[in-house]
Amino acid sequence: MSVNTIADVEFGVELPSISPDTSLANVKRFVVAAGWDSPRFTDHDAAREQGLPGALVPGIMSQGFLSAMIHHWAPAAEVKLVDTVFRAPCIVDEQYNINGVVTDVDEDTGEVEIDLTVTNEAGENRVFGTAKVLIPLG
Amino acid sequence: MILDLHAHSIKSDDGRAKVQNYCQWIKTRNIPIDGFVLTEHRQFDNESDYSDLAAKHGITILKGSEVETEYGHVLVFGVTQALQEAFDFTNIHLALADVIAACNAHGAVAVPCHPGRKRVGMAAHLEEHGVPSGVNIVEVFNGGSRGEEDQVAQEMANEQNYLGIGGSDAHIVSHIGRCATKFEDTIHNEQELVDALKAGRFEAIKLQQEAS
């Protein structure tokens, strides 16, 4: 269900999860556009030589996926804050799910807080955090 | 009675959950716990009084701390003013022996948490520092564990004959109650929690197999 106004939002509701494209080609496109082009994001072997488990999905790309999930759920939402804690790296070419759930609703102001997680196929949280968004009052 | 013995609120530097939202989440989602303990990082929250919130929701809300030692992170239950004066909770290089000695002197309990985790867990430091004396309980189920971390914790507990507790290590609202501890007794306050821990009348439980 797409959310249009604050009246559509309920505490505890889960946002539709998305599985983003974390392929090497897509990450390459992102880091070039972001001005972050570096082998640690685009070359598994070069990343391993730096002691990393593989090429990394940049943190700002993960935050972008989280924001995209929010806008997919509520196209008119104004994302005020995406506050993330990176607990473990997200590796390029591995599968992740982007998840959100509503954990606070202020019906007077339209402000909604959303718990955010990026989980791998094992269900482990690699990234967690919260978002504050404004939903139109209607 | 089931308590989540390891949770963080916005009082912790990496905590993002407001305590009232933990309560709302537990009730809305029917999370099968009776309460939780706020174990804020490197501090004891002397300021907050959650008694009205606890009464409103019928949830037990207790306070402890999570401090840092050469063996990794350690939960402290039964924090008093005297214990806070016994060592510096903000010091990230505490000696575990000093923490345990202070806890014993002031009626508290120290419990190494997420011991299977690299760097901040006790198991990773046994080879360098040896098996510490005075540890009786460790956290065997941690809601933030990845890979084999809980298994490492459980194996260490079995080898050393430690008792085990469980806690979610929640930093966001929706993670409360992922792991918890089931007590034989009803616990109303921190002193009763310490008594139950010292008596060994509890078991660690997992309430969710996978992170949400």
XYZ file of C-alpha atoms in Angstrom:
350
model
C 0.000 0.000 0.000
C 1.373 3.394 -0.968
C 1.251 6.025 1.747
C -0.028 9.463 0.804
C -0.918 11.152 4.096
C -0.136 10.667 7.772
C -3.547 9.057 8.234
C -2.252 6.123 6.179
C 0.603 5.435 8.622
C 0.313 3.035 11.548
C 2.809 2.255 14.284
C 4.528 -1.062 13.653
C 3.748 -1.311 9.953
C 6.533 -2.804 7.835
C 7.609 -1.013 4.686
C 7.844 -3.183 1.569
C 11.357 -4.592 1.511
C 13.569 -4.103 -1.520
C 16.510 -6.150 -2.801
C 18.863 -3.676 -4.426
C 21.223 -4.196 -7.323
C 24.654 -4.518 -5.686
C 26.384 -5.840 -8.760
C 29.877 -4.641 -9.596
C 28.511 -2.838 -12.664
C 25.872 -0.939 -10.673
C 28.279 -0.036 -7.873
C 30.730 1.175 -10.516
C 28.051 3.432 -11.986
C 27.263 4.799 -8.523
C 30.821 5.564 -7.412
C 31.658 7.245 -10.713
C 28.599 9.461 -10.362
C 29.433 10.163 -6.710
C 33.077 10.942 -7.429
C 34.146 8.051 -5.215
C 35.647 5.808 -7.877
C 38.130 3.572 -6.069
C 39.235 -0.059 -6.487
C 37.977 -0.854 -3.002
C 34.444 -0.441 -4.396
C 34.931 -1.794 -7.896
C 37.577 -4.536 -7.788
C 37.296 -7.574 -5.477
C 40.971 -8.508 -5.781
C 42.193 -4.970 -5.129
C 39.889 -4.707 -2.113
C 41.198 -7.989 -0.693
C 44.738 -6.712 -1.096
C 43.681 -3.854 1.209
C 42.563 -6.399 3.809
C 38.867 -6.140 3.013
C 36.639 -9.208 2.499
C 35.823 -8.009 -1.023
C 34.750 -4.879 -2.858
C 32.498 -2.793 -0.617
C 29.103 -1.320 -1.279
C 29.728 2.317 -0.272
C 27.935 3.470 2.842
C 26.261 6.326 1.024
C 24.928 3.847 -1.538
C 23.354 1.803 1.277
C 21.827 5.006 2.606
C 20.527 5.703 -0.880
C 18.871 2.269 -0.971
C 17.262 3.002 2.398
C 15.909 6.324 1.137
C 14.667 4.671 -2.041
C 12.738 2.144 0.040
C 11.095 4.977 1.973
C 10.078 6.809 -1.181
C 8.797 3.616 -2.751
C 6.505 3.289 0.281
C 5.597 6.970 0.607
C 6.394 8.872 -2.610
C 5.504 12.229 -1.060
C 7.602 11.719 2.066
C 10.270 14.276 2.871
C 13.268 12.404 4.252
C 14.649 14.612 7.023
C 17.311 12.241 8.360
C 18.850 8.864 7.635
C 20.983 7.957 10.636
C 22.891 4.721 10.177
C 25.298 2.566 12.174
C 27.521 0.351 10.020
C 28.134 -2.858 11.958
C 29.611 -4.986 9.172
C 30.530 -4.364 5.555
C 28.162 -4.960 2.659
C 30.022 -6.739 -0.111
C 29.509 -6.132 -3.812
C 27.743 -8.966 -5.686
C 26.167 -10.316 -2.478
C 22.407 -10.169 -1.925
C 20.902 -7.812 0.651
C 17.453 -6.823 1.779
C 16.565 -3.256 2.684
C 13.993 -3.221 5.469
C 12.022 -0.635 7.387
C 9.357 -0.557 10.058
C 7.468 2.381 11.566
C 8.383 2.909 15.220
C 6.950 6.346 16.003
C 4.126 8.403 14.536
C 3.302 12.014 15.338
C -0.080 12.605 13.771
C 0.028 16.321 14.610
C 3.261 17.131 12.797
C 3.375 14.287 10.296
C 6.778 13.168 11.528
C 7.390 9.430 11.378
C 10.369 7.456 12.645
C 11.383 4.314 10.833
C 13.767 1.590 11.977
C 16.082 0.692 9.132
C 18.131 -2.447 8.543
C 20.244 -3.860 5.762
C 20.331 -7.637 6.139
C 22.237 -10.291 4.236
C 20.917 -13.644 3.074
C 21.661 -15.144 6.500
C 19.378 -12.551 8.085
C 22.301 -10.780 9.756
C 22.103 -7.042 10.233
C 24.973 -5.354 8.439
C 23.610 -1.839 8.831
C 20.939 -0.507 11.159
C 19.603 2.915 11.935
C 16.602 5.159 11.888
C 15.016 7.634 9.540
C 12.895 10.647 10.318
C 10.481 11.544 7.573
C 7.657 14.020 7.139
C 4.447 12.670 5.654
C 1.870 15.134 4.314
C -0.899 15.880 6.810
C -3.501 15.626 4.089
C 9.372 -13.953 34.148
C 11.219 -13.026 30.976
C 13.556 -10.046 30.836
C 15.675 -8.770 27.977
C 18.880 -8.058 29.895
C 20.686 -6.017 27.256
C 19.172 -2.969 25.563
C 20.287 0.543 24.673
C 18.291 3.737 24.359
C 19.139 7.119 22.886
C 21.220 7.650 26.044
C 23.895 5.492 24.384
C 25.992 7.066 21.643
C 24.929 4.443 19.106
C 21.424 3.905 20.496
C 18.521 5.135 18.392
C 15.517 3.949 20.409
C 13.320 5.951 22.734
C 12.260 3.929 25.772
C 8.582 4.747 25.307
C 8.779 3.301 21.797
C 10.304 0.073 23.165
C 7.236 -0.216 25.406
C 4.853 0.577 22.563
C 6.593 -1.973 20.326
C 6.455 -4.730 22.962
C 2.735 -4.210 23.478
C 1.783 -3.679 19.832
C 3.772 -6.653 18.577
C 3.010 -8.866 21.585
C 6.699 -9.452 22.209
C 6.706 -12.146 24.913
C 8.902 -10.381 27.456
C 7.905 -8.847 30.757
C 10.567 -6.162 30.763
C 14.045 -5.105 29.860
C 17.232 -3.698 31.318
C 18.762 -0.541 29.846
C 22.518 -1.112 29.742
C 23.837 2.141 28.349
C 27.398 2.205 27.032
C 30.084 3.417 29.455
C 27.650 5.087 31.833
C 24.860 4.607 34.298
C 21.781 6.692 33.589
C 21.126 8.366 36.919
C 18.758 10.926 35.426
C 15.942 8.960 33.871
C 12.979 7.716 35.857
C 10.938 5.235 33.877
C 8.576 4.222 36.690
C 5.535 6.003 35.228
C 6.217 4.544 31.791
C 6.662 1.083 33.278
C 3.404 1.363 35.210
C 1.501 2.671 32.190
C 2.534 -0.272 30.020
C 2.834 -2.950 32.705
C 6.463 -3.521 31.759
C 9.431 -3.847 34.097
C 12.139 -1.343 33.165
C 15.443 -1.661 34.998
C 18.813 0.011 34.554
C 22.360 -1.342 34.357
C 25.417 -0.515 32.301
C 27.806 -1.870 29.675
C 31.450 -1.111 30.382
C 34.639 -1.902 28.478
C 37.577 -4.006 29.650
C 40.604 -5.774 28.236
C 38.335 -8.829 27.831
C 35.756 -6.879 25.878
C 32.407 -5.507 26.901
C 30.817 -6.367 30.240
C 27.262 -5.843 31.477
C 26.924 -4.629 35.040
C 23.718 -5.236 36.986
C 22.971 -3.719 40.388
C 24.713 -0.400 39.846
C 24.733 1.818 42.937
C 26.231 5.202 43.681
C 29.032 3.482 45.580
C 29.821 1.260 42.599
C 29.950 4.296 40.315
C 32.537 5.787 42.634
C 34.558 2.559 42.675
C 35.634 2.771 39.029
C 35.300 5.099 36.055
C 32.493 3.785 33.855
C 33.696 5.961 30.952
C 37.163 4.353 30.885
C 37.454 2.085 27.847
C 40.531 0.360 29.289
C 39.114 -1.003 32.528
C 40.646 -4.135 34.041
C 38.027 -6.884 34.240
C 39.453 -7.977 37.596
C 38.843 -4.484 38.984
C 35.275 -4.417 37.673
C 34.522 -7.824 39.175
C 36.116 -6.884 42.491
C 34.106 -3.677 42.656
C 30.896 -5.504 41.768
C 31.547 -8.082 44.470
C 32.245 -5.341 47.010
C 29.089 -3.416 46.185
C 26.540 -6.145 45.598
C 26.524 -6.026 41.809
C 27.095 -8.639 39.097
C 29.434 -8.402 36.091
C 28.535 -10.395 32.967
C 30.764 -10.385 29.871
C 28.491 -9.820 26.880
C 28.618 -11.027 23.273
C 31.728 -13.037 24.284
C 31.924 -14.735 20.901
C 32.393 -11.482 19.046
C 35.777 -10.534 17.664
C 37.633 -7.746 19.473
C 34.854 -6.803 21.917
C 34.085 -10.332 23.161
C 35.786 -12.265 25.945
C 36.595 -15.434 23.975
C 38.870 -13.488 21.636
C 41.075 -12.443 24.563
C 41.483 -15.718 26.446
C 44.640 -16.700 24.605
C 46.331 -13.386 25.366
C 45.090 -12.785 28.916
C 44.116 -16.264 30.151
C 40.855 -17.294 31.735
C 39.778 -14.544 34.147
C 38.809 -15.432 37.668
C 35.519 -14.334 39.137
C 33.360 -14.712 36.032
C 30.306 -16.858 36.703
C 27.869 -15.743 34.028
C 28.277 -14.739 30.379
C 25.812 -13.661 27.713
C 25.372 -16.715 25.491
C 22.542 -15.375 23.327
C 22.952 -11.878 21.888
C 20.437 -10.507 19.432
C 23.137 -8.759 17.444
C 25.290 -11.836 16.928
C 26.454 -12.737 13.458
C 27.764 -16.001 12.081
C 29.034 -18.354 14.781
C 29.326 -15.786 17.569
C 26.638 -17.274 19.811
C 28.042 -20.745 19.215
C 31.499 -19.578 20.277
C 29.943 -18.020 23.377
C 28.026 -21.175 24.236
C 31.078 -23.395 23.768
C 33.164 -21.126 25.996
C 30.418 -21.165 28.627
C 30.279 -24.945 28.517
C 34.053 -25.291 28.786
C 34.322 -22.862 31.685
C 31.098 -23.968 33.380
C 29.566 -20.496 33.152
C 25.862 -19.816 33.403
C 24.316 -18.042 30.421
C 21.972 -15.104 29.981
C 20.350 -13.684 26.869
C 19.801 -10.133 25.702
C 18.770 -8.465 22.480
C 21.512 -5.813 22.468
C 18.806 -3.689 20.860
C 19.839 -0.282 19.594
C 16.687 0.323 17.571
C 13.093 -0.172 18.647
C 12.242 -3.199 16.542
C 15.136 -5.261 17.907
C 13.957 -5.413 21.531
C 13.281 -8.918 22.809
C 15.178 -10.876 20.162
C 16.941 -12.741 22.959
C 16.133 -12.706 26.660
C 16.511 -14.449 29.994
C 13.813 -16.494 31.680
C 13.803 -16.270 35.468
C 12.102 -18.545 37.964
C 11.443 -15.531 40.181
C 9.390 -12.399 39.683
C 11.733 -9.424 39.510
C 10.606 -5.917 40.378
C 13.887 -4.061 40.804
C 17.638 -4.176 40.300
C 18.307 -5.807 43.669
C 15.955 -8.668 42.919
C 17.637 -9.046 39.534
C 21.040 -9.327 41.193
C 19.671 -11.849 43.698
C 18.219 -14.004 40.926
C 21.435 -13.870 38.925
C 23.550 -14.806 41.939
C 21.189 -17.665 42.726
C 21.481 -18.977 39.166
C 17.721 -19.244 38.770
C 17.502 -18.404 35.053
C 18.112 -19.578 31.521
C 18.931 -17.808 28.266
C 16.313 -17.947 25.532
C 16.066 -16.894 21.892
C 12.743 -15.388 20.922
C 13.604 -14.797 17.255
C 15.883 -17.033 15.264
C 16.594 -14.419 12.658
C 17.123 -10.715 12.888
C 14.171 -8.699 11.628
